[in-house]
Short mmCIF file of C-alpha atoms in Angstrom, two decimals:
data_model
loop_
_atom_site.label_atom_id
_atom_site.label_comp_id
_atom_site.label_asym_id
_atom_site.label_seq_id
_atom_site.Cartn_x
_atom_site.Cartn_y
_atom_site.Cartn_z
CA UNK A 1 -15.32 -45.56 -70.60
CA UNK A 2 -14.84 -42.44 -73.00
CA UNK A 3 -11.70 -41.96 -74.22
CA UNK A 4 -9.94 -38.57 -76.26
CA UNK A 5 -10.81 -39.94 -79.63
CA UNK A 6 -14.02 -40.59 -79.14
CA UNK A 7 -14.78 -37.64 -77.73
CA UNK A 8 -13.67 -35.92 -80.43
CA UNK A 9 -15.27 -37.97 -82.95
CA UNK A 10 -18.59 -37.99 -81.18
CA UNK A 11 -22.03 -36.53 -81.82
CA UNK A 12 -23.16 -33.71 -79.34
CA UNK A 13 -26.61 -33.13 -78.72
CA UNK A 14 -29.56 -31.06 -77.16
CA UNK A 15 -33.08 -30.76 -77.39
CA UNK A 16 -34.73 -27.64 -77.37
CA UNK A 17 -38.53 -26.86 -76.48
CA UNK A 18 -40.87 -25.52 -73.81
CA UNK A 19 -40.40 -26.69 -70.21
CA UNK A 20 -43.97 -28.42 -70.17
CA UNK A 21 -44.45 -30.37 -73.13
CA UNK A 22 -42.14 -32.20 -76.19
CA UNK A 23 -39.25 -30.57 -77.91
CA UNK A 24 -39.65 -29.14 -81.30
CA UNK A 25 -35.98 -29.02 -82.57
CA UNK A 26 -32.62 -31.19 -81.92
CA UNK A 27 -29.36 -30.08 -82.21
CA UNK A 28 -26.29 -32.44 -82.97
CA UNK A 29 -22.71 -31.42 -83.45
CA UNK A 30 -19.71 -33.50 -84.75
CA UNK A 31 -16.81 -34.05 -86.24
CA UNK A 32 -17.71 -35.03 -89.96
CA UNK A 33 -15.45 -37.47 -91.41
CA UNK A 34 -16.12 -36.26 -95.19
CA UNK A 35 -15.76 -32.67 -95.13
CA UNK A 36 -12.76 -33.07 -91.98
CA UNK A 37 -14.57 -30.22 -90.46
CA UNK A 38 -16.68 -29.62 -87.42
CA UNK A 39 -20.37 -29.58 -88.46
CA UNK A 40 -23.72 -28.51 -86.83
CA UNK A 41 -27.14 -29.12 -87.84
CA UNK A 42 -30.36 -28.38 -86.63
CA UNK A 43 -33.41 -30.93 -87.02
CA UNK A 44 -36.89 -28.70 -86.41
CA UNK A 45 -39.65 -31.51 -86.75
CA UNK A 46 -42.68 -28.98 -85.23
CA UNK A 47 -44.63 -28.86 -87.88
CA UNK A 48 -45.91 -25.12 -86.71
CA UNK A 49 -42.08 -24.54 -87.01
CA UNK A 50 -41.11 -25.35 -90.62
CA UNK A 51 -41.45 -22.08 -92.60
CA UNK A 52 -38.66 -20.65 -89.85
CA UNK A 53 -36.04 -23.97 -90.43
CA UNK A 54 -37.02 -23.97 -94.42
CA UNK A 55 -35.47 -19.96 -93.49
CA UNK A 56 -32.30 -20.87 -91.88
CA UNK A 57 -29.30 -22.26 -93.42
CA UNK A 58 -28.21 -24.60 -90.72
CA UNK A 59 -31.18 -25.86 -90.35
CA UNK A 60 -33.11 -29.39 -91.76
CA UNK A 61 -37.19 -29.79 -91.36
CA UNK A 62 -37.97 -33.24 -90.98
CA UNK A 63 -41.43 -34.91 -90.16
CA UNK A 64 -41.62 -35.85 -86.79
CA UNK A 65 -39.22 -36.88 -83.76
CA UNK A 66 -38.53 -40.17 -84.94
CA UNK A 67 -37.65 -38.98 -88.40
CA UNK A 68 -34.81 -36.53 -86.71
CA UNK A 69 -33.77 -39.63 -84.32
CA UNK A 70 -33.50 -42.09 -86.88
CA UNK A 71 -31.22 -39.81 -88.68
CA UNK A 72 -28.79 -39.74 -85.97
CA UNK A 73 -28.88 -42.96 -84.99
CA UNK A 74 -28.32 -44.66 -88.52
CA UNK A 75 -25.34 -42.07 -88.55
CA UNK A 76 -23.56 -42.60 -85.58
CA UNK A 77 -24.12 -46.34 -86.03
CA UNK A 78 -22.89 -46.36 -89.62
CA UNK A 79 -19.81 -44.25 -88.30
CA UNK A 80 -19.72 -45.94 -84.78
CA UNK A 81 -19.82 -42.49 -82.94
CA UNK A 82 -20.76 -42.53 -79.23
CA UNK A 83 -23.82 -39.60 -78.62
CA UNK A 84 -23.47 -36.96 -76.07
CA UNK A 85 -25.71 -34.67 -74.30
CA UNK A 86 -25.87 -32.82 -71.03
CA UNK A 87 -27.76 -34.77 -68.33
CA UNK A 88 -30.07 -38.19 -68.90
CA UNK A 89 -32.96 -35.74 -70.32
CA UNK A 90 -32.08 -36.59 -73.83
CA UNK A 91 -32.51 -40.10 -73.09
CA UNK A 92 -35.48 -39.59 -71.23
CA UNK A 93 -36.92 -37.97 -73.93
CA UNK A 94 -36.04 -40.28 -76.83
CA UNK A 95 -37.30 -43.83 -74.34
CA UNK A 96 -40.62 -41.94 -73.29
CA UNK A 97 -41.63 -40.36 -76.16
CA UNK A 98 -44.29 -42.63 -78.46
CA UNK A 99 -43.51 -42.15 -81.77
CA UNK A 100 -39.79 -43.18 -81.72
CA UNK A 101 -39.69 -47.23 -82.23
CA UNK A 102 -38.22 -49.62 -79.93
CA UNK A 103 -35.62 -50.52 -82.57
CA UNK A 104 -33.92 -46.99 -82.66
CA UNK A 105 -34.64 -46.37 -78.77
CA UNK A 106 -32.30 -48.95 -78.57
CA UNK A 107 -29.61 -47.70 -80.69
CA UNK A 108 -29.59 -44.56 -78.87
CA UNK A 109 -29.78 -45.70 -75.71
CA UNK A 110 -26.36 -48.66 -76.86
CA UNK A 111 -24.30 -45.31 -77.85
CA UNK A 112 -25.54 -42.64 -75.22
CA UNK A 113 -23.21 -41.42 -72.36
CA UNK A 114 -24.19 -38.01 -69.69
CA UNK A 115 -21.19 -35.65 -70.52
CA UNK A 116 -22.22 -34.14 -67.55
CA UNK A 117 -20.88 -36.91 -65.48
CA UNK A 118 -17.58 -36.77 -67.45
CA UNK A 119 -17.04 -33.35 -66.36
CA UNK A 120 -17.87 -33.63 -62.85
CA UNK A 121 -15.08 -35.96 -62.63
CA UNK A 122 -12.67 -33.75 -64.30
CA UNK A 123 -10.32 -31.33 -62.28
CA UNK A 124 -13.04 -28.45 -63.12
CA UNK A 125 -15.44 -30.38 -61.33
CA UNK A 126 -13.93 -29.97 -57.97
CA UNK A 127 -14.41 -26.03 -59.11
CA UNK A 128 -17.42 -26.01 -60.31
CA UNK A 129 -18.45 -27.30 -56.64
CA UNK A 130 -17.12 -23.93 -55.24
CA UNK A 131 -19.72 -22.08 -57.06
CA UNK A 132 -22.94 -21.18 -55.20
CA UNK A 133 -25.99 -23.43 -56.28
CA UNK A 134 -28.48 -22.62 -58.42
CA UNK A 135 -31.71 -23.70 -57.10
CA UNK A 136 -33.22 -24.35 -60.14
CA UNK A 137 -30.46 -26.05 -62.13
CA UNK A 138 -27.68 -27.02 -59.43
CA UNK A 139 -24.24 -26.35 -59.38
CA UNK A 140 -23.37 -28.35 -62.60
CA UNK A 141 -24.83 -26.32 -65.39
CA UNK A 142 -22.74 -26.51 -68.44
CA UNK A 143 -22.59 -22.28 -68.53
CA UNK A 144 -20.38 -22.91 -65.09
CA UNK A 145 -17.80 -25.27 -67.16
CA UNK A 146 -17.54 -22.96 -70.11
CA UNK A 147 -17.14 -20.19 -67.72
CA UNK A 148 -13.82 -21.97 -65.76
CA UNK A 149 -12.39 -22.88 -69.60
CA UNK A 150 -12.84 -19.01 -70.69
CA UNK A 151 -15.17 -20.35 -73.14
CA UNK A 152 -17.05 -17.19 -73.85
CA UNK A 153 -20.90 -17.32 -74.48
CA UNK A 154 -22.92 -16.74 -77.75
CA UNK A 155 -24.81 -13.00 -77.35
CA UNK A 156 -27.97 -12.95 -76.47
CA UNK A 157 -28.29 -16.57 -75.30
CA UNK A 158 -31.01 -16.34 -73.02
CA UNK A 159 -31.18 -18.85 -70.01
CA UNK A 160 -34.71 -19.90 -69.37
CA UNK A 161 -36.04 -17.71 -71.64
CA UNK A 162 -36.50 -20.75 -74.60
CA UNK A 163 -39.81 -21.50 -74.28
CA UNK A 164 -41.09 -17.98 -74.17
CA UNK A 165 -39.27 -17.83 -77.44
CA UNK A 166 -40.32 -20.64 -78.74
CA UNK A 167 -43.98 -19.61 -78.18
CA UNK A 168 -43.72 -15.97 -79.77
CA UNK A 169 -42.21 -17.47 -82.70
CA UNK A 170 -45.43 -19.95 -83.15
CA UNK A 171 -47.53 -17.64 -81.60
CA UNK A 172 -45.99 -15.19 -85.18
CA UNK A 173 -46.29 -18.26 -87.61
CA UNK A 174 -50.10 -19.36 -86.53
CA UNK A 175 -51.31 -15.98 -87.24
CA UNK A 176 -49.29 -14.79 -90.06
CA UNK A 177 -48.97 -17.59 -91.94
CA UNK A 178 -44.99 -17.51 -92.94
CA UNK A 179 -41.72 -17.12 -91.54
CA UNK A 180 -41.59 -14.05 -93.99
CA UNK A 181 -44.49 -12.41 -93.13
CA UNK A 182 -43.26 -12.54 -89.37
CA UNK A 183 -42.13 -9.26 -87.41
CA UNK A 184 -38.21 -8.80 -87.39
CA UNK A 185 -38.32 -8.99 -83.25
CA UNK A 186 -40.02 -13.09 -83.87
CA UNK A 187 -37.53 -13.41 -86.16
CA UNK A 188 -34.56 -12.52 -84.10
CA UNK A 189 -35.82 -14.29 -81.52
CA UNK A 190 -35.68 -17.64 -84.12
CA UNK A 191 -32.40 -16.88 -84.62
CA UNK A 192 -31.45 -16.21 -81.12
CA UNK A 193 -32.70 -19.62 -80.38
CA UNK A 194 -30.68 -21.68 -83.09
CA UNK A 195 -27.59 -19.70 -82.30
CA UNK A 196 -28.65 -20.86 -77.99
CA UNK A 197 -28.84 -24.82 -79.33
CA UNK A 198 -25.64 -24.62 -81.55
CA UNK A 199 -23.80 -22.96 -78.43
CA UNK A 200 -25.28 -25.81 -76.06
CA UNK A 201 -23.55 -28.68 -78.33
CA UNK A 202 -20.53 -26.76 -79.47
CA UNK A 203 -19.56 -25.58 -76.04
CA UNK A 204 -20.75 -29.10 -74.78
CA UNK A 205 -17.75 -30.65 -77.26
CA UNK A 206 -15.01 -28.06 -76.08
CA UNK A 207 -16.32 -28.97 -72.31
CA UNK A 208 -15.41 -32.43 -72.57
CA UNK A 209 -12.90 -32.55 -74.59
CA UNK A 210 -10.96 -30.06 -71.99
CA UNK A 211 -12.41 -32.56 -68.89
CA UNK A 212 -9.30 -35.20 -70.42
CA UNK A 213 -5.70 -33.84 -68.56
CA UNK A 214 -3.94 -34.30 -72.52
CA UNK A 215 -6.11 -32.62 -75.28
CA UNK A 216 -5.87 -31.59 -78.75
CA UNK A 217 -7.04 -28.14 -77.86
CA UNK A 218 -4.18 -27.82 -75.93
CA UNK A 219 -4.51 -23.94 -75.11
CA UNK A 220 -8.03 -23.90 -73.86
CA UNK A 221 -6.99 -25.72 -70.58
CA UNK A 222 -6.54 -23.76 -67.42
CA UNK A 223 -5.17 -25.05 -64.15
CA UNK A 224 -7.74 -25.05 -61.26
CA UNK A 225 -6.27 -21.83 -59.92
CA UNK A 226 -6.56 -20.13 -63.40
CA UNK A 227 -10.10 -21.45 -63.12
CA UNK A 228 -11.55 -19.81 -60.27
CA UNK A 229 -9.86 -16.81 -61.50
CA UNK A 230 -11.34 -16.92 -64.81
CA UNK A 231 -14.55 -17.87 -63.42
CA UNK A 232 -15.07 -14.67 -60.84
CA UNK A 233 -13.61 -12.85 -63.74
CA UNK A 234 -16.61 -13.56 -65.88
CA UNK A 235 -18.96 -12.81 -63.23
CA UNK A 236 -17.85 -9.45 -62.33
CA UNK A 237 -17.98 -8.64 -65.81
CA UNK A 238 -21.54 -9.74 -66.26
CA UNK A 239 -22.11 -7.55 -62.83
CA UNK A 240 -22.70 -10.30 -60.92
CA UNK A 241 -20.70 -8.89 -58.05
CA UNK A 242 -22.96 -11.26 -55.11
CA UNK A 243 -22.07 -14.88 -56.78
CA UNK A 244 -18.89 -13.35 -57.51
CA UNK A 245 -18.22 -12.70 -53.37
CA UNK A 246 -19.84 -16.17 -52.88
CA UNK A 247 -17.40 -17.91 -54.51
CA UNK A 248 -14.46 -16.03 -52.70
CA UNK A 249 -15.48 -16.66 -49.50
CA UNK A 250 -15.91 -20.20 -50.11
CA UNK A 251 -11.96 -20.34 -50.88
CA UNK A 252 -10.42 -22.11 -48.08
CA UNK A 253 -6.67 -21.54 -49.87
CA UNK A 254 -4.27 -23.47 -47.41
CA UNK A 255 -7.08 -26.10 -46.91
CA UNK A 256 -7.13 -26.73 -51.14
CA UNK A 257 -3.55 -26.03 -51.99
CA UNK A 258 -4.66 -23.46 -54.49
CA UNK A 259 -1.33 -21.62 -55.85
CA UNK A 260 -0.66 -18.53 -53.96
CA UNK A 261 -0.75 -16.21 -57.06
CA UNK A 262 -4.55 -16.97 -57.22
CA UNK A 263 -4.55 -14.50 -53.55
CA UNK A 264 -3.14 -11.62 -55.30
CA UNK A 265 -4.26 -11.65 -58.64
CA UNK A 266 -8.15 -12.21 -57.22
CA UNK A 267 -6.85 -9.06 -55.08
CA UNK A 268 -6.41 -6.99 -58.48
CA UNK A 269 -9.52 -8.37 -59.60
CA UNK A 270 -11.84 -7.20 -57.03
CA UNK A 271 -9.71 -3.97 -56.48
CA UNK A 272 -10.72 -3.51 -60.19
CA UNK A 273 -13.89 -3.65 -59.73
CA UNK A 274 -14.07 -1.92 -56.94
CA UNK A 275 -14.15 -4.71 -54.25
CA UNK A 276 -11.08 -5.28 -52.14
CA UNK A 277 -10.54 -8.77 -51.01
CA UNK A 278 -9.75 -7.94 -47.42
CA UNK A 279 -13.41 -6.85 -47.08
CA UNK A 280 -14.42 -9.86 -48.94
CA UNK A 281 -13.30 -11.73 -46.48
CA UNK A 282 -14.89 -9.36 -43.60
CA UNK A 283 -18.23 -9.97 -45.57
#
């Protein structure tokens, strides 16, 4: 079982790459013990891709999966860190995958834990089940955590819209040869990418970390009414008015004990944008 501290000392993780084939990059975020600071690192180990890491600060070119593996796992073992990631897909990924030896799919799979089913156990996982499903990546998305915390979202971040990025930015490299020789738009959309992975595991971190009732964040935490709140909040403001009215009329407020105050100020909400609750309700 995962406790505070090791949550907090942890390394958070997510692969990035198109939906039909291997990743090309890894991101892992922790706490690192030398510096006392929060740290995130990127390990690219496409070989198509390594003009555009060699181009970014944060991050590392490596050759090959198993060289980007091996570095995490002789560093969480040498700091005895647990590693995090959203879902079993990272460990999927690291078990299947053929270049990646038996002796270091072991490691990782001896530290690995789904923060997903961390959160779902959490108080915001009893919200996150009021939200409508998303038929293509359910109800427990980590955007629909970050969005109950009032974590706010990296610009331009792009859901589902990776692996077209990750193919223009190839696509740019194969024919021109270097990641300076590539048009500005390929090169945003590198950067657009790196700053999608180091939101995945940063966000992931603040996620969890919230999921335990005492935290060292402290302010971050909402209560479950604040929660909803915040949550319809943040889809009104991204226009989202339908998933928005979804959610309301799935509130059953006697039946869940909600605080009262969640009626009227979800009133002023809707009334703010233009949407009355009583016709919510009539919907």
């Amino acid at each position: 079982m995962l406790r505070l501290e090791n949550a907090e000392r942890a390394v958070y993780v997510d692969f990035e790459g198109p939906g039909n084939g291997y990743p090309v990059l890894i991101g892992a975020h922790t706490f690192e013990p030398a510096t006392q600071k929060l740290q995130t690192r990127h390990y690219v180990f496409d070989s198509a891709l390594k003009s555009a890491a060699e181009n970014h600060g944060n991050c590392i070119y490596v050759e090959g999966i198993d060289s980007a593996i091996r570095l995490i796992c002789d560093y969480v073992q040498k700091f005895d860190k647990n590693i995090l990631a959203w879902s079993m897909h990272e460990a999927k990924t690291v078990q299947q995958h053929p270049e990646i030896t038996n002796y270091y799919k072991q490691i990782w799979n001896d530290h690995y834990i789904d923060a997903k089913k961390i959160a779902k156990k959490s108080t915001f996982g009893a919200q996150v089940r009021l939200l409508p499903r998303d038929p293509r990546a359910g109800r427990h998305r980590l955007v629909n955590y970050t969005r109950l915390m009032g974590i706010p979202m990296v610009r331009g971040y792009g859901h589902l819209q990776v692996g077209n990025r990750i193919r223009d930015i190839k696509g740019q490299l194969e024919r021109r040869g270097t990641y300076r020789s590539i048009t500005p738009v390929a090169k945003r959309k590198w950067i657009a990418l790196i700053k999608h992975n180091a939101w995945d595991i940063e966000s992931m971190r603040e996620v969890i970390i919230n999921s335990f009732p005492h935290n060292s964040l402290g302010s971050r935490s909402n209560t479950p009414a604040q929660s909803i709140e915040t949550a319809i909040f943040r889809f009104l403001e991204e226009n989202r008015f339908s998933t928005a009215r979804e959610i309301a009329k799935n509130l059953d407020l006697p039946k869940r004990k909600i605080n009262p105050i969640l009626y009227r100020n979800l009133d002023h909400l809707f009334r703010k944008y233009e949407y009355k609750w009583d016709n919510i309700q009539r919907d």
